[in-house]
Amino acid sequence: MAPRAQTGSGRRSRGLLLLWALLGTGLCHVGTEAEGFSQGTSTSPPLAMFNRTAQLVEEMYPDATQRCWEFFVDLMRNVTVSELCEWKVISRPYSFLQACLEGWADHLNYSYPNALAEQYIFQSHHRYFHNCSLEHQVYFDPPEDVLLAMIIAPICLIPFLVTLVIWRSKDSKAQP
């Protein structure tokens, strides 16, 4: 997982400034405790870091994603077990997790999706949504040979019916 190419000198510094401001004001919900991934979790092969700023970003993104996860866990505490599979209830926390992971990657000029963000998404499914199943029957397309027969049969039947109507209309004019 490597930082994205820098698009402008001001963009990276604005992202770091925003991160510093959020960390300093406590908006990142650092006070909540939740189980998550350890800081030592390897998300990609080790990369040689020659740029000090890139190394700083490599260290900051896991911290930011951990805070996103902790806030998601905090939001999910308000959801009862019977509501875990209702999209209307879980869409807000789930969308927040996705937006938070993507937003931090964008602020830090990190590629998204990335392995660490995917781990948090998979962890959310494993922890909260593993027992959700579809309540309504899902309809699938019929097999290809059945579908082909259903398409060709009316096409072949139309010329036969047109011929039959023309033949019967000529026959009825002949009789008074």
PDB file of N, CA and C in Angstrom, residues 134-175:
ATOM      1  N   LEU A 134     -31.022 -13.474   3.457  1.00  0.00           N
ATOM      2  CA  LEU A 134     -32.078 -12.848   2.665  1.00  0.00           C
ATOM      3  C   LEU A 134     -33.430 -13.403   3.080  1.00  0.00           C
ATOM      4  N   GLU A 135     -34.355 -12.517   3.394  1.00  0.00           N
ATOM      5  CA  GLU A 135     -35.682 -12.947   3.802  1.00  0.00           C
ATOM      6  C   GLU A 135     -36.568 -13.232   2.599  1.00  0.00           C
ATOM      7  N   HIS A 136     -36.339 -12.543   1.513  1.00  0.00           N
ATOM      8  CA  HIS A 136     -37.154 -12.711   0.322  1.00  0.00           C
ATOM      9  C   HIS A 136     -36.414 -13.585  -0.671  1.00  0.00           C
ATOM     10  N   GLN A 137     -37.198 -14.356  -1.430  1.00  0.00           N
ATOM     11  CA  GLN A 137     -36.594 -15.227  -2.418  1.00  0.00           C
ATOM     12  C   GLN A 137     -35.973 -14.383  -3.526  1.00  0.00           C
ATOM     13  N   VAL A 138     -34.785 -14.748  -3.911  1.00  0.00           N
ATOM     14  CA  VAL A 138     -34.097 -14.042  -4.971  1.00  0.00           C
ATOM     15  C   VAL A 138     -34.339 -14.790  -6.264  1.00  0.00           C
ATOM     16  N   TYR A 139     -34.771 -14.054  -7.288  1.00  0.00           N
ATOM     17  CA  TYR A 139     -35.037 -14.667  -8.579  1.00  0.00           C
ATOM     18  C   TYR A 139     -33.806 -14.553  -9.466  1.00  0.00           C
ATOM     19  N   PHE A 140     -33.488 -15.662 -10.118  1.00  0.00           N
ATOM     20  CA  PHE A 140     -32.346 -15.696 -11.006  1.00  0.00           C
ATOM     21  C   PHE A 140     -32.838 -15.899 -12.431  1.00  0.00           C
ATOM     22  N   ASP A 141     -32.008 -15.547 -13.400  1.00  0.00           N
ATOM     23  CA  ASP A 141     -32.336 -15.790 -14.795  1.00  0.00           C
ATOM     24  C   ASP A 141     -32.399 -17.292 -15.037  1.00  0.00           C
ATOM     25  N   PRO A 142     -33.290 -17.722 -15.944  1.00  0.00           N
ATOM     26  CA  PRO A 142     -33.341 -19.163 -16.253  1.00  0.00           C
ATOM     27  C   PRO A 142     -32.072 -19.580 -16.983  1.00  0.00           C
ATOM     28  N   PRO A 143     -31.844 -20.883 -17.081  1.00  0.00           N
ATOM     29  CA  PRO A 143     -30.675 -21.352 -17.841  1.00  0.00           C
ATOM     30  C   PRO A 143     -30.738 -20.842 -19.281  1.00  0.00           C
ATOM     31  N   GLU A 144     -29.585 -20.772 -19.897  1.00  0.00           N
ATOM     32  CA  GLU A 144     -29.488 -20.163 -21.224  1.00  0.00           C
ATOM     33  C   GLU A 144     -30.331 -20.878 -22.275  1.00  0.00           C
ATOM     34  N   ASP A 145     -30.399 -22.214 -22.236  1.00  0.00           N
ATOM     35  CA  ASP A 145     -31.187 -22.934 -23.240  1.00  0.00           C
ATOM     36  C   ASP A 145     -32.683 -22.668 -23.070  1.00  0.00           C
ATOM     37  N   VAL A 146     -33.168 -22.557 -21.831  1.00  0.00           N
ATOM     38  CA  VAL A 146     -34.572 -22.243 -21.585  1.00  0.00           C
ATOM     39  C   VAL A 146     -34.872 -20.816 -22.029  1.00  0.00           C
ATOM     40  N   LEU A 147     -33.977 -19.905 -21.725  1.00  0.00           N
ATOM     41  CA  LEU A 147     -34.154 -18.510 -22.117  1.00  0.00           C
ATOM     42  C   LEU A 147     -34.195 -18.376 -23.636  1.00  0.00           C
ATOM     43  N   LEU A 148     -33.329 -19.088 -24.333  1.00  0.00           N
ATOM     44  CA  LEU A 148     -33.306 -19.055 -25.794  1.00  0.00           C
ATOM     45  C   LEU A 148     -34.619 -19.584 -26.367  1.00  0.00           C
ATOM     46  N   ALA A 149     -35.148 -20.657 -25.800  1.00  0.00           N
ATOM     47  CA  ALA A 149     -36.428 -21.211 -26.265  1.00  0.00           C
ATOM     48  C   ALA A 149     -37.569 -20.227 -26.013  1.00  0.00           C
ATOM     49  N   MET A 150     -37.539 -19.540 -24.899  1.00  0.00           N
ATOM     50  CA  MET A 150     -38.591 -18.575 -24.590  1.00  0.00           C
ATOM     51  C   MET A 150     -38.529 -17.356 -25.512  1.00  0.00           C
ATOM     52  N   ILE A 151     -37.374 -17.043 -26.026  1.00  0.00           N
ATOM     53  CA  ILE A 151     -37.247 -15.913 -26.943  1.00  0.00           C
ATOM     54  C   ILE A 151     -37.619 -16.322 -28.367  1.00  0.00           C
ATOM     55  N   ILE A 152     -37.179 -17.481 -28.807  1.00  0.00           N
ATOM     56  CA  ILE A 152     -37.393 -17.909 -30.194  1.00  0.00           C
ATOM     57  C   ILE A 152     -38.835 -18.349 -30.444  1.00  0.00           C
ATOM     58  N   ALA A 153     -39.491 -18.972 -29.485  1.00  0.00           N
ATOM     59  CA  ALA A 153     -40.849 -19.475 -29.696  1.00  0.00           C
ATOM     60  C   ALA A 153     -41.815 -18.376 -30.143  1.00  0.00           C
ATOM     61  N   PRO A 154     -41.913 -17.227 -29.473  1.00  0.00           N
ATOM     62  CA  PRO A 154     -42.836 -16.192 -29.961  1.00  0.00           C
ATOM     63  C   PRO A 154     -42.421 -15.610 -31.318  1.00  0.00           C
ATOM     64  N   ILE A 155     -41.127 -15.525 -31.557  1.00  0.00           N
ATOM     65  CA  ILE A 155     -40.658 -14.986 -32.840  1.00  0.00           C
ATOM     66  C   ILE A 155     -41.097 -15.891 -33.982  1.00  0.00           C
ATOM     67  N   CYS A 156     -41.002 -17.191 -33.779  1.00  0.00           N
ATOM     68  CA  CYS A 156     -41.419 -18.134 -34.813  1.00  0.00           C
ATOM     69  C   CYS A 156     -42.945 -18.219 -34.914  1.00  0.00           C
ATOM     70  N   LEU A 157     -43.647 -17.992 -33.848  1.00  0.00           N
ATOM     71  CA  LEU A 157     -45.101 -18.099 -33.823  1.00  0.00           C
ATOM     72  C   LEU A 157     -45.771 -16.917 -34.521  1.00  0.00           C
ATOM     73  N   ILE A 158     -45.177 -15.750 -34.499  1.00  0.00           N
ATOM     74  CA  ILE A 158     -45.783 -14.544 -35.083  1.00  0.00           C
ATOM     75  C   ILE A 158     -45.994 -14.683 -36.598  1.00  0.00           C
ATOM     76  N   PRO A 159     -45.010 -15.079 -37.391  1.00  0.00           N
ATOM     77  CA  PRO A 159     -45.275 -15.227 -38.843  1.00  0.00           C
ATOM     78  C   PRO A 159     -46.363 -16.264 -39.130  1.00  0.00           C
ATOM     79  N   PHE A 160     -46.387 -17.348 -38.341  1.00  0.00           N
ATOM     80  CA  PHE A 160     -47.434 -18.364 -38.539  1.00  0.00           C
ATOM     81  C   PHE A 160     -48.814 -17.771 -38.269  1.00  0.00           C
ATOM     82  N   LEU A 161     -48.972 -17.007 -37.211  1.00  0.00           N
ATOM     83  CA  LEU A 161     -50.271 -16.405 -36.885  1.00  0.00           C
ATOM     84  C   LEU A 161     -50.677 -15.358 -37.914  1.00  0.00           C
ATOM     85  N   VAL A 162     -49.738 -14.571 -38.420  1.00  0.00           N
ATOM     86  CA  VAL A 162     -50.043 -13.581 -39.458  1.00  0.00           C
ATOM     87  C   VAL A 162     -50.522 -14.288 -40.718  1.00  0.00           C
ATOM     88  N   THR A 163     -49.844 -15.340 -41.104  1.00  0.00           N
ATOM     89  CA  THR A 163     -50.240 -16.116 -42.288  1.00  0.00           C
ATOM     90  C   THR A 163     -51.632 -16.700 -42.096  1.00  0.00           C
ATOM     91  N   LEU A 164     -51.916 -17.224 -40.916  1.00  0.00           N
ATOM     92  CA  LEU A 164     -53.225 -17.808 -40.623  1.00  0.00           C
ATOM     93  C   LEU A 164     -54.330 -16.747 -40.707  1.00  0.00           C
ATOM     94  N   VAL A 165     -54.101 -15.556 -40.193  1.00  0.00           N
ATOM     95  CA  VAL A 165     -55.097 -14.479 -40.236  1.00  0.00           C
ATOM     96  C   VAL A 165     -55.344 -14.053 -41.676  1.00  0.00           C
ATOM     97  N   ILE A 166     -54.280 -13.905 -42.460  1.00  0.00           N
ATOM     98  CA  ILE A 166     -54.449 -13.511 -43.866  1.00  0.00           C
ATOM     99  C   ILE A 166     -55.201 -14.593 -44.627  1.00  0.00           C
ATOM    100  N   TRP A 167     -54.860 -15.822 -44.441  1.00  0.00           N
ATOM    101  CA  TRP A 167     -55.506 -16.935 -45.137  1.00  0.00           C
ATOM    102  C   TRP A 167     -56.989 -17.019 -44.774  1.00  0.00           C
ATOM    103  N   ARG A 168     -57.329 -16.828 -43.476  1.00  0.00           N
ATOM    104  CA  ARG A 168     -58.727 -16.882 -43.041  1.00  0.00           C
ATOM    105  C   ARG A 168     -59.503 -15.665 -43.546  1.00  0.00           C
ATOM    106  N   SER A 169     -58.865 -14.500 -43.645  1.00  0.00           N
ATOM    107  CA  SER A 169     -59.580 -13.321 -44.142  1.00  0.00           C
ATOM    108  C   SER A 169     -59.888 -13.445 -45.626  1.00  0.00           C
ATOM    109  N   LYS A 170     -59.013 -14.055 -46.422  1.00  0.00           N
ATOM    110  CA  LYS A 170     -59.283 -14.298 -47.823  1.00  0.00           C
ATOM    111  C   LYS A 170     -60.395 -15.326 -47.985  1.00  0.00           C
ATOM    112  N   ASP A 171     -60.371 -16.317 -47.148  1.00  0.00           N
ATOM    113  CA  ASP A 171     -61.377 -17.389 -47.224  1.00  0.00           C
ATOM    114  C   ASP A 171     -62.748 -16.870 -46.840  1.00  0.00           C
ATOM    115  N   SER A 172     -62.856 -15.956 -45.872  1.00  0.00           N
ATOM    116  CA  SER A 172     -64.165 -15.448 -45.464  1.00  0.00           C
ATOM    117  C   SER A 172     -64.741 -14.482 -46.478  1.00  0.00           C
ATOM    118  N   LYS A 173     -63.911 -13.775 -47.329  1.00  0.00           N
ATOM    119  CA  LYS A 173     -64.419 -12.889 -48.363  1.00  0.00           C
ATOM    120  C   LYS A 173     -65.045 -13.690 -49.503  1.00  0.00           C
ATOM    121  N   ALA A 174     -64.562 -14.858 -49.735  1.00  0.00           N
ATOM    122  CA  ALA A 174     -65.090 -15.675 -50.816  1.00  0.00           C
ATOM    123  C   ALA A 174     -66.484 -16.177 -50.511  1.00  0.00           C
ATOM    124  N   GLN A 175     -66.822 -16.372 -49.274  1.00  0.00           N
ATOM    125  CA  GLN A 175     -68.148 -16.865 -48.894  1.00  0.00           C
ATOM    126  C   GLN A 175     -69.063 -15.675 -48.599  1.00  0.00           C
TER     127      GLN A 175
END
